[in-house]
XYZ file of C-alpha atoms in Angstrom:
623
model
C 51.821 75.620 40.740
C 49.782 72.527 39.710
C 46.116 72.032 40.517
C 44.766 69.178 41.991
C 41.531 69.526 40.077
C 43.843 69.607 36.967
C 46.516 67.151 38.205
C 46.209 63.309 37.208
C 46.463 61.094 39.997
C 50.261 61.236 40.227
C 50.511 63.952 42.533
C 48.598 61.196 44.869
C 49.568 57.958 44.868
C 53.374 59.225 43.377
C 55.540 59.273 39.898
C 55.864 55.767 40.687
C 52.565 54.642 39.995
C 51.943 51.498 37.987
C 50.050 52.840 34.715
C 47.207 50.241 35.144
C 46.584 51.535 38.585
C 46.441 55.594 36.727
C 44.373 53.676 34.017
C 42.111 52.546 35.878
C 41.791 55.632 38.173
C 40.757 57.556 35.027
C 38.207 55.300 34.466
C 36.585 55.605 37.928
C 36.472 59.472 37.297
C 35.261 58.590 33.640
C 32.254 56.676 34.989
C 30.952 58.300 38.200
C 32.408 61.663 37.438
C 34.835 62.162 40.271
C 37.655 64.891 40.090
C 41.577 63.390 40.936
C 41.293 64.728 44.293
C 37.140 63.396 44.999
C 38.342 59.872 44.343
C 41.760 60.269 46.301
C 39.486 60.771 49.602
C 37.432 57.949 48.228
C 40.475 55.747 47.964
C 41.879 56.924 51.041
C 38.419 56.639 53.230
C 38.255 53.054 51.712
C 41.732 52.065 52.798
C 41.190 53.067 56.358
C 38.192 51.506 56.776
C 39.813 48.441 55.567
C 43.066 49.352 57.676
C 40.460 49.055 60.655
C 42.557 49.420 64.044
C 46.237 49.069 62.093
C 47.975 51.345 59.682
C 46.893 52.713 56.586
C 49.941 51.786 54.813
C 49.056 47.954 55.034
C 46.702 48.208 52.500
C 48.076 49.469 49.558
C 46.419 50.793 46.428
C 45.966 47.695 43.648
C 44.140 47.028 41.045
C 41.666 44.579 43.097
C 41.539 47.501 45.651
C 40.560 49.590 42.892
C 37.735 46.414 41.562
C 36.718 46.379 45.186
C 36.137 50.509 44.911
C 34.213 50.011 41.626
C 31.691 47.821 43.456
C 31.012 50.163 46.331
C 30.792 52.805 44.489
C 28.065 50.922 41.868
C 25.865 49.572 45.325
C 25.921 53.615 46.765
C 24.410 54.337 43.169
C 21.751 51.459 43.408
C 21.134 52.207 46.981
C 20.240 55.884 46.215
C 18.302 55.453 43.022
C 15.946 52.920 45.263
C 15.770 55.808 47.852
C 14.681 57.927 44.892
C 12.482 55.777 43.908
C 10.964 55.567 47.274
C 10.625 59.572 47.331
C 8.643 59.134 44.217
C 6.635 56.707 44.795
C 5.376 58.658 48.703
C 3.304 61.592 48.863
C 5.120 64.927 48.327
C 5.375 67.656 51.215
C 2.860 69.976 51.763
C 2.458 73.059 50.284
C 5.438 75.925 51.386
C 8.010 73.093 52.370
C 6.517 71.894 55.710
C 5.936 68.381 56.942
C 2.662 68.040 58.278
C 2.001 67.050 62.151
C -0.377 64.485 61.400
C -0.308 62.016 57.881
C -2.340 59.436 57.242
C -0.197 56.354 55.492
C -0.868 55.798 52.200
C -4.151 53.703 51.509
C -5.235 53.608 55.417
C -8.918 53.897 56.839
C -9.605 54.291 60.215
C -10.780 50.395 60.458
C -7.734 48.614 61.623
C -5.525 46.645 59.223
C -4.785 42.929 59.205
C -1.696 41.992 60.961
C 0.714 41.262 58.081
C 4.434 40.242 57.910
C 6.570 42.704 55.576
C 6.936 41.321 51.946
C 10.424 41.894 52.105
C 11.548 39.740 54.830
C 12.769 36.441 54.322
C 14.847 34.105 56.519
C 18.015 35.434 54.588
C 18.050 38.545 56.324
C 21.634 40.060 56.926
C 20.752 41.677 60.434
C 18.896 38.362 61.769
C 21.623 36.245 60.592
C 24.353 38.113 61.518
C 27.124 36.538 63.773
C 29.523 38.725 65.266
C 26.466 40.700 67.492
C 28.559 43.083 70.025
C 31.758 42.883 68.474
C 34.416 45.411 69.769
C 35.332 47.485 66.119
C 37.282 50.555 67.300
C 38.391 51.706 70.888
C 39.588 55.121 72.016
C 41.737 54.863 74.908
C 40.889 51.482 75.465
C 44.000 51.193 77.966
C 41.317 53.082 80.154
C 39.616 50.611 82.850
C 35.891 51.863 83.820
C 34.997 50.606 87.407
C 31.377 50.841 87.547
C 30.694 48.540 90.760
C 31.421 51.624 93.217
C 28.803 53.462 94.250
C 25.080 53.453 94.008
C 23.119 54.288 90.724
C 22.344 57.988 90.550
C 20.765 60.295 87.684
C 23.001 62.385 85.958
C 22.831 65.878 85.716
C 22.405 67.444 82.573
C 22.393 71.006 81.684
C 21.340 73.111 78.647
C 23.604 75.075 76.454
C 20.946 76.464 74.068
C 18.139 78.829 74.165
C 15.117 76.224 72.907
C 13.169 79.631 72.757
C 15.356 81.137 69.618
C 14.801 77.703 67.417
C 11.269 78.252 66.957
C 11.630 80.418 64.152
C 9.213 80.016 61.323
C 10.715 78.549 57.723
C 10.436 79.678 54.410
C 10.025 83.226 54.945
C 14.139 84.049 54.924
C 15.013 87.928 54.604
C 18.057 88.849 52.250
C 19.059 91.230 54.082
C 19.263 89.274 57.405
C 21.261 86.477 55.611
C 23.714 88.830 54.749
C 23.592 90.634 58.323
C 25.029 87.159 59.682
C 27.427 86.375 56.880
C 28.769 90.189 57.556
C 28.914 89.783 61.332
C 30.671 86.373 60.911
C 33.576 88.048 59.414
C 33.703 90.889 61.467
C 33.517 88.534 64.663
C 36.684 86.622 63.188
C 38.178 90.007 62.527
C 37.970 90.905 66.243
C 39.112 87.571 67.402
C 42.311 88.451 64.923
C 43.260 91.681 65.960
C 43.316 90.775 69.710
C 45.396 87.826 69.378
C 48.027 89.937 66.898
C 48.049 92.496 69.843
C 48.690 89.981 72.570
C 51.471 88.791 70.487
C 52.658 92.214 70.084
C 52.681 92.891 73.987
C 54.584 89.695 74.720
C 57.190 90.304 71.922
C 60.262 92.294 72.774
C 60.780 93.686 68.804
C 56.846 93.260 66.910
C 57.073 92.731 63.270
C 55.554 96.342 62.235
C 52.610 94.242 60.098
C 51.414 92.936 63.412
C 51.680 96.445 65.246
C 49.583 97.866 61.962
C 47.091 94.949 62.125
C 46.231 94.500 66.150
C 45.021 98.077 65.461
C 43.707 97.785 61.578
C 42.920 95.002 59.309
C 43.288 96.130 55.312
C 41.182 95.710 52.520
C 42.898 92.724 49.992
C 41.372 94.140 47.048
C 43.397 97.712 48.422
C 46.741 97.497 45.791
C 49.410 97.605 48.418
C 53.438 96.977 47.946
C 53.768 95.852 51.436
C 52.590 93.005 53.444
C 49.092 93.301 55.356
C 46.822 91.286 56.846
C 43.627 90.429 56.128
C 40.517 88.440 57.689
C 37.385 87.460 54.526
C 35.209 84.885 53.695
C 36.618 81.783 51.077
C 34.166 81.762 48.167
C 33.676 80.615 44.375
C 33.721 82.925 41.516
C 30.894 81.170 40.252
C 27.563 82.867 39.878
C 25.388 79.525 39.471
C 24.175 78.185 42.914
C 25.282 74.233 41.821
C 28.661 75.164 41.236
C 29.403 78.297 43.938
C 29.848 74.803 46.582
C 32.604 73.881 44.996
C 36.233 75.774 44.896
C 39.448 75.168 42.833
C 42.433 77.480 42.132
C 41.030 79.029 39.605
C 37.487 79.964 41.006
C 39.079 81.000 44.496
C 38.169 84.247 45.916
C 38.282 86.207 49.529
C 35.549 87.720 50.483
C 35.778 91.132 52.881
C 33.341 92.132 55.240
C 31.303 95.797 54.307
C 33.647 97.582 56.818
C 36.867 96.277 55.642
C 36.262 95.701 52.280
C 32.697 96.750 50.944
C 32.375 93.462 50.408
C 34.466 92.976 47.561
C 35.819 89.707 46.309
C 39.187 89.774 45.292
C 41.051 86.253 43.512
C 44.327 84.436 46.035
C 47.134 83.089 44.763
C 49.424 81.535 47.449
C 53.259 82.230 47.102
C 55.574 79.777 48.340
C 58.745 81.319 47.680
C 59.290 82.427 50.594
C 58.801 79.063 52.878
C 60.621 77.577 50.293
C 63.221 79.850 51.138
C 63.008 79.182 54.819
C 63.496 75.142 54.051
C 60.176 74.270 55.030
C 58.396 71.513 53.603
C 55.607 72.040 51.266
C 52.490 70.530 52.339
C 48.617 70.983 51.235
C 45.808 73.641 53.090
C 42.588 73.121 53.202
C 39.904 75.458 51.542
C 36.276 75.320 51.255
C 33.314 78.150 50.791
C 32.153 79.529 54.206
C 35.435 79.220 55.410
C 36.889 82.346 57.520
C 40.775 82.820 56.757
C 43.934 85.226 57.774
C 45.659 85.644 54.929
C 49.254 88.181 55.351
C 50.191 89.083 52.005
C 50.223 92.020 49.221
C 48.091 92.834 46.614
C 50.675 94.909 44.012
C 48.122 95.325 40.971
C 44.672 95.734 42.857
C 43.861 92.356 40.954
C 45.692 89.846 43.205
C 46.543 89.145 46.239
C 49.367 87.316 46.895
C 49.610 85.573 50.316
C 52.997 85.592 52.029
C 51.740 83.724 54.826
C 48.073 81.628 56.005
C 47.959 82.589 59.811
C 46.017 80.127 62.720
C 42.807 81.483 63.761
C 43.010 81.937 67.883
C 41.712 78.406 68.994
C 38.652 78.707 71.455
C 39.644 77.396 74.880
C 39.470 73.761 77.117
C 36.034 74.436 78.796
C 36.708 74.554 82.702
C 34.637 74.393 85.866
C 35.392 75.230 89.742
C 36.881 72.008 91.757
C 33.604 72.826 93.765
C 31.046 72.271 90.324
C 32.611 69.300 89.776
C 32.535 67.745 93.039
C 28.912 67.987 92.637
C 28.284 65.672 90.288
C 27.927 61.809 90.387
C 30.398 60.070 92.328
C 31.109 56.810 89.319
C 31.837 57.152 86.165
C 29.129 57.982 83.620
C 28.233 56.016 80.750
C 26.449 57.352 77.477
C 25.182 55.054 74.942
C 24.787 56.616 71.555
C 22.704 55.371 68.262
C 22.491 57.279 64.786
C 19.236 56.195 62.994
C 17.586 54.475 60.933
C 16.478 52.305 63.824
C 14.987 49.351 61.257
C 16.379 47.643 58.634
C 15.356 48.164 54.860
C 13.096 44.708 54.461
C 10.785 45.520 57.292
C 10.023 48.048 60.113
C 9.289 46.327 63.324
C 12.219 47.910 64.864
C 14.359 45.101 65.938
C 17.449 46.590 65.959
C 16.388 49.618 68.002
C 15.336 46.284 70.439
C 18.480 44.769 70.325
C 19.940 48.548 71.211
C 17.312 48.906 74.008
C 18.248 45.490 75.397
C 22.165 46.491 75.085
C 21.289 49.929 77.010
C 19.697 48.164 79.954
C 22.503 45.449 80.257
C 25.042 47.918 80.361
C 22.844 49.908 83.182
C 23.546 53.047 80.299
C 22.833 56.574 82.197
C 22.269 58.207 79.360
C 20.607 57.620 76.004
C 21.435 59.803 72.672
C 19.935 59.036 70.063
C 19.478 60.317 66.739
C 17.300 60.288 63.795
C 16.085 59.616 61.504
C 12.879 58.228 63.566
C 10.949 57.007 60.678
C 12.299 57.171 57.522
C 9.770 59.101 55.124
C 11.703 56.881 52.220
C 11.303 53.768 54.195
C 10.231 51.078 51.316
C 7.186 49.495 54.012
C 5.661 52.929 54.258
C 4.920 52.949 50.452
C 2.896 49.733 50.833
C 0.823 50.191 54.517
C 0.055 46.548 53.826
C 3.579 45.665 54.965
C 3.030 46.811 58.336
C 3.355 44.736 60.827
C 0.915 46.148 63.517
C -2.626 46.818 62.802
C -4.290 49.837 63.686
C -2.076 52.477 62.095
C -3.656 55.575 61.011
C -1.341 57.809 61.030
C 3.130 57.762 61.336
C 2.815 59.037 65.032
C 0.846 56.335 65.472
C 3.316 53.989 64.024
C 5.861 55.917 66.338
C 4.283 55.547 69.377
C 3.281 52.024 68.756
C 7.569 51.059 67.709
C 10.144 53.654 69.507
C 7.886 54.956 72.017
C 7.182 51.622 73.447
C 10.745 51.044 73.416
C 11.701 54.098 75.342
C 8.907 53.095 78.123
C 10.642 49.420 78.366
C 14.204 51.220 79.070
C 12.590 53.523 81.728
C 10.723 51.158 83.353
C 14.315 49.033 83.580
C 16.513 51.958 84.332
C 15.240 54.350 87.225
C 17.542 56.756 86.558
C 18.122 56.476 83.183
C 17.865 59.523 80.312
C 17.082 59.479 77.077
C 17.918 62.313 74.405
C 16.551 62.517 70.869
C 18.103 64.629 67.938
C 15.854 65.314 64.949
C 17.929 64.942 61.879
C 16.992 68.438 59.489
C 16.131 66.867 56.390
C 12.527 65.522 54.831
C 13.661 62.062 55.577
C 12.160 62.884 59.512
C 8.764 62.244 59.425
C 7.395 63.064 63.203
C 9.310 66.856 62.312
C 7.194 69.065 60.876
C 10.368 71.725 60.799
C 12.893 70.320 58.514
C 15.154 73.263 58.168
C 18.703 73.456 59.887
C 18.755 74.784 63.048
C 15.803 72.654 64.097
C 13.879 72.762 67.325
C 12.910 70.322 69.496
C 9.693 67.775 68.202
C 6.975 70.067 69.388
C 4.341 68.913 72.258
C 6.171 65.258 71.976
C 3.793 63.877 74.953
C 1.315 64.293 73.913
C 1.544 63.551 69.840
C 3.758 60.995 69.940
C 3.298 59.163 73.705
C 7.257 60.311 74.999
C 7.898 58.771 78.251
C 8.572 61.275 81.315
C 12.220 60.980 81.209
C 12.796 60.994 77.239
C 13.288 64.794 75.915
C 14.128 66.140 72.399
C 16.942 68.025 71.992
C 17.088 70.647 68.886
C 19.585 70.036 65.918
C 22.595 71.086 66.895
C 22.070 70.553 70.601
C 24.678 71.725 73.136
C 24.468 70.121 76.514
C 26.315 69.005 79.564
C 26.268 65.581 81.226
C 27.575 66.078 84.296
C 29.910 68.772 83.690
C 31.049 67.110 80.392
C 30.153 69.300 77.806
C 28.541 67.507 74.410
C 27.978 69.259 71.271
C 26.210 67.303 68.814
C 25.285 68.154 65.200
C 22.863 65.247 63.239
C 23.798 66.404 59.949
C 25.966 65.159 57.984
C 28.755 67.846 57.918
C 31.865 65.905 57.547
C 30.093 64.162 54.278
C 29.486 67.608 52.575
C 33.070 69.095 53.979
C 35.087 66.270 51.984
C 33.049 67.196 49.065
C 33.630 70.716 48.888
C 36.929 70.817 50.305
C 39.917 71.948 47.709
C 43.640 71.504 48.764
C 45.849 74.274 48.063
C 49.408 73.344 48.053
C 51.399 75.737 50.815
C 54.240 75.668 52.993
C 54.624 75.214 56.705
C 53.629 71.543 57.245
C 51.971 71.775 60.651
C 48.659 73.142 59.334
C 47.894 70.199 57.579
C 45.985 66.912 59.004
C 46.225 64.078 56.302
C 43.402 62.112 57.580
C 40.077 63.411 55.672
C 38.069 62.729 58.964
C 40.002 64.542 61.414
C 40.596 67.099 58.741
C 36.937 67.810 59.069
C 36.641 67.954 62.758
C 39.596 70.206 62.979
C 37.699 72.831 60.393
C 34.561 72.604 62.427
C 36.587 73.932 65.656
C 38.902 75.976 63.955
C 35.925 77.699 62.501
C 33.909 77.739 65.362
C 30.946 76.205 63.661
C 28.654 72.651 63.456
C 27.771 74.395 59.979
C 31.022 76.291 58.124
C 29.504 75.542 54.655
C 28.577 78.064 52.616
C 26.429 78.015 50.564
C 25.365 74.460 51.824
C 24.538 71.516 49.548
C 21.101 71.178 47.656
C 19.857 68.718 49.850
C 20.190 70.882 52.903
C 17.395 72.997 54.329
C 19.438 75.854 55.732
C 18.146 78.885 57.483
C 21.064 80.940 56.723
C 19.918 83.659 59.473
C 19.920 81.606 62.154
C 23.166 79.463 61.825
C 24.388 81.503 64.629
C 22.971 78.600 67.007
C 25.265 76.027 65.086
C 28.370 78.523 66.543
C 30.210 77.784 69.523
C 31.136 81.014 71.170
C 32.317 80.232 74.557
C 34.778 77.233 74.928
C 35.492 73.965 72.458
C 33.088 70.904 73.262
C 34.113 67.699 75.407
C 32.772 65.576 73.432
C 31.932 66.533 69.617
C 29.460 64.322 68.263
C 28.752 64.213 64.076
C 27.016 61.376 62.994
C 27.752 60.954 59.030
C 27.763 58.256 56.166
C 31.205 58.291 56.407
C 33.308 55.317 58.646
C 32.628 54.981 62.049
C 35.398 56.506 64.104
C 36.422 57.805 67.778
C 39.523 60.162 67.882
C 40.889 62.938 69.976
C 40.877 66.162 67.787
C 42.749 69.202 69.235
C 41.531 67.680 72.852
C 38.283 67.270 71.964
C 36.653 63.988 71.736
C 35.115 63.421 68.342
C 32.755 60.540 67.640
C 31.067 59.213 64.319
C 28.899 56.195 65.719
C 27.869 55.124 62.365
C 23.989 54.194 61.397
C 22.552 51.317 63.785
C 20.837 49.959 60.135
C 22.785 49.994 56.788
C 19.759 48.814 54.636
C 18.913 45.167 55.298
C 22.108 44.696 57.281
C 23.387 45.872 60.928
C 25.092 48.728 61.564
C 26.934 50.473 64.873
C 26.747 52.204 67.723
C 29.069 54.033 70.410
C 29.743 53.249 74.011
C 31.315 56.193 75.820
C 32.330 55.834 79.492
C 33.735 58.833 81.727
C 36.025 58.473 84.341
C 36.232 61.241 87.461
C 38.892 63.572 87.335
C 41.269 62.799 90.118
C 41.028 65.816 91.685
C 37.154 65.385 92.590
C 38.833 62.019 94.133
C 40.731 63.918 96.423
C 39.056 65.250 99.791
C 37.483 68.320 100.282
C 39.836 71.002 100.713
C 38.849 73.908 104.035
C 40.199 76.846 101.508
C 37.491 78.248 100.113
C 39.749 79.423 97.248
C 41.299 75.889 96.483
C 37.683 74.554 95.995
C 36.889 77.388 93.327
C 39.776 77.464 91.628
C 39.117 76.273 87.778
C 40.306 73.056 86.542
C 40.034 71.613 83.190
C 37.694 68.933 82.163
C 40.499 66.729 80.177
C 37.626 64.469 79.523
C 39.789 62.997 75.976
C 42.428 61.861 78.847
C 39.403 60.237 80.979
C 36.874 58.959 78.781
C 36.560 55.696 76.929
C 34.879 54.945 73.663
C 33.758 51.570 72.314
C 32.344 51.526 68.721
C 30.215 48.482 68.566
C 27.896 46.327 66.085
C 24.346 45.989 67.282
């Protein structure tokens, strides 16, 4: 069975490719050191964003295509050695990894400084010149008209998910043994969820395979040497033992991991057999794998060495989240509009926030009820905080300050034109957030905001992930940039059964977060992420499958139903010096809270789904 780490890039694009094409593929992976199947999702990622709204297989792959790629890829290189350089160049974090509350930019005094322009602006700038402000760029259900003219303004009502309380954990003081407590349970929780759906098949089956009898009852161990088939529930992982490369699978570094109950937590090496879909006539198609992921493998293991799997089986999916007729009622009576941004809110040449003032003047034109947005805030590698001079504002001591004086005033204006409205802001967990002095992942909510950094009355953080409910709509959102760090770790295995597969990378990465129950799967996670590997319970979804997923990421912008779940990527309001996007989502009423109030107490409590992907309409716009 080839390997797609092994393979050249004819198992891609097909025998028939033209050999300059495979040459210069080759030399792409020569010169930024991409595997075949890294630069496939490149290639593909780049053909759908130039697809835009029509199908991929307009654009096919060329040798300009491939020119085209080369470029990107060389500006992404520039682009992060200048944030590098930035990180250098700023003072370093204090002492045990945490970002203070209050710092002083570099070079200030507490005697005001001179109002200055930026030394990086010039009249050539790509987000003041730009000319296609507002444009329409993708639509979700956009056959979906949203009357807004009935019915008076009225706040929406929002509602919590989360316990705030269980965020405030302190950093760098992470037990071992707690770690491992929650990488345990995680198994043993998917175990459960296994052996109850086997049995319901079971019960609903007039003649059970005998494996599923045996399995609703026990799970085996896969390192057990067993001549018959079993199933069994583990943990993907790498065989590696160095922390750099243990992120990163292929088929020969595959293992499953077992649980201490099951399996003592051995790790035992896969192989997946396809002889016997190929027997059945099914077409061979690709899984995906990455570490952290939870799998149910049926298969044997004949020499204690190797387990063979017979068969990859669904995890049980969580359910549609539902509310009484009578919740729902209750509500507002229009639709409900939610504006969402992803940060940085300035451009790269200066930092007087005009973009986030073109957003705030969009939010108040379209009379927005709600407000997401998302940081970064201010950019710790933001070029004009190296050089204080460049500020345009005089006064600045400290960067709450220079918050309060930029987005805080902003927030204020949007209040003060929207009664009603409400505003929502998501730290992002990395160094990069400056006003978050807790940088790890789970983080809480921006600690005594009011008074540090002058938040208007109705303008809460949320924590990161945040799970909340806008008027019964229920919104998970997760400011960290999962789907990035999914398409790099994720490793294709070739397998049968073709329904398991989703060929488009982004929607490949939504459908692992619900399949898997988590805003953070990954494990371990990627250098540049400050997990707290005890607490990434709070990333988990538990109860029922979001409304609306929302996972802000470098990747393209995008708004697609996902296993009836609304997923949303606004893309960054700023891409350096030019403008970026941001997402428009409108909710229609369910019909039945259109219809009159029923006198049967019963037919006002009975449940009905929210089928919010059938009712709600997304715009992804440029600012």
């Amino acid at each position: 069975m080839p390997s797609i780490e092994q393979a050249t890039m004819v198992p891609f694009l097909g025998d028939d490719v033209d050999p300059e094409i495979e040459t210069t593929c080759q030399s792409l992976q020569k010169s930024y050191n991409l595997s075949p199947s890294d630069l496939f999702y490149k290639i593909e990622s780049y053909r759908l964003e130039l697809a835009g709204k029509g199908d991929i297989s307009t654009v096919p792959v060329t040798k300009q295509l491939l020119d085209d790629l080369r470029q990107e890829f060389q500006a992404q290189l520039e682009r992060k050695q200048l944030k590098q350089r930035a990180v250098n160049a700023g003072s370093s974090p204090a002492q045990g990894g945490v970002t203070p509350a209050k710092r002083r930019l570099p070079g200030s005094a507490m005697t005001p400084t001179p109002l200055k322009s930026s030394p990086f602006s010039d009249n050539n700038g790509t987000f003041a010149t730009r000319t296609d402000a507002g444009k329409v760029l993708e639509t979700l259900n956009g056959e979906i008209e949203i009357d807004r003219t009935d019915g008076s303004p009225e706040k929406a009502k929002i509602t919590a998910f989360m316990d705030i309380k269980k965020y405030n954990y302190r950093t760098m003081r992470q037990l071992l043994l707690e770690a491992s407590e929650y990488l345990d349970e995680r198994i043993e929780r998917f175990a459960d969820l296994v052996q109850e759906h086997l049995a319901e098949q079971v019960r609903k089956s007039d003649n059970p395979d005998e494996v599923l009898v045996t399995a609703a009852e026990t799970l085996s161990n896969p390192a057990a040497i067993t001549h018959d088939d079993v199933i069994v529930v583990g943990r993907i992982v790498s065989d590696s033992v160095h922390a750099a490369d243990s992120s990163k699978v292929n088929e020969m570094s595959v293992l499953i991991e077992t649980s201490r109950r099951m399996g003592s937590g051995a790790r035992v090496p896969f192989k997946l057999s396809l002889e016997r879909q190929e027997a059945e006539g099914k077409r061979p198609t690709w899984f995906s794998l990455f570490p952290g992921q939870i799998v149910a493998f049926r298969g044997c293991n004949p020499s204690g060495s190797l387990f063979i799997v017979r068969e990859v089986l669904s995890l049980p999916e969580l359910p549609c989240p539902v509310s009484p007729l009578r919740t729902l009622r209750q509500t507002v009576s229009r639709p409900t509009r939610v504006i969402i941004a992803k940060g940085p809110f300035t451009t790269q040449d200066d930092i007087a926030f005009a973009p986030l003032t073109e957003l705030i003047d969009q939010c108040i034109s379209a009379k927005a009820d709600v407000v997401i947005l998302l940081g970064p805030f201010i950019d710790n590698t933001h070029p004009c905080l190296i050089d204080p001079g460049a500020l345009p504002y005089a006064g600045l001591n400290t960067l709450e300050d220079l918050f309060r004086t930029t987005i805080a005033a902003e927030l204020r204006r949007l209040e003060s034109a929207l009664a009603n409205v409400q505003t929502f802001l998501v730290p992002e967990s990395s160094e990069r957030e400056a006003v978050q002095r807790h940088v790890s992942f789970p983080t809480p909510p921006v600690a005594d905001a009011k008074k540090t950094l002058g938040m208007p009355k109705r303008s809460k953080w949320l924590c990161n992930p945040a799970f909340v409910a806008v008027n019964s709509s229920v919104l998970a959102i997760a400011n960290i940039d999962i789907l990035m760090q999914l398409s790099k770790v994720e490793y294709l295995q070739r397998v049968g059964s073709s329904d398991i597969f989703e060929r488009n990378i982004l929607a490949r990465g939504v459908r692992n977060l619900l399949q898997q129950r988590s805003l953070y799967p990954v494990f371990p996670g990627q250098p540049d992420v400050p997990l707290e590997i005890s607490y990434l319970g709070l990333a988990e979804m538990n109860l029922t499958r979001p409304d609306i997923l929302i996972v802000p990421s470098e990747q393209r912008y995008f708004a697609k139903v996902v296993d009836n779940v609304v997923a949303i990527n606004p893309g960054a309001l700023t891409k350096l010096r030019a403008a970026g996007t941001y997402a428009v989502v409108d909710i229609a009423q369910l019909e039945d809270v259109k219809k009159p109030v029923s006198e049967s107490e019963e037919a006002e409590n009975e449940l009905k789904f929210h089928k919010v992907w059938e009712r709600c309409r997304v715009d992804i716009k440029k600012i």
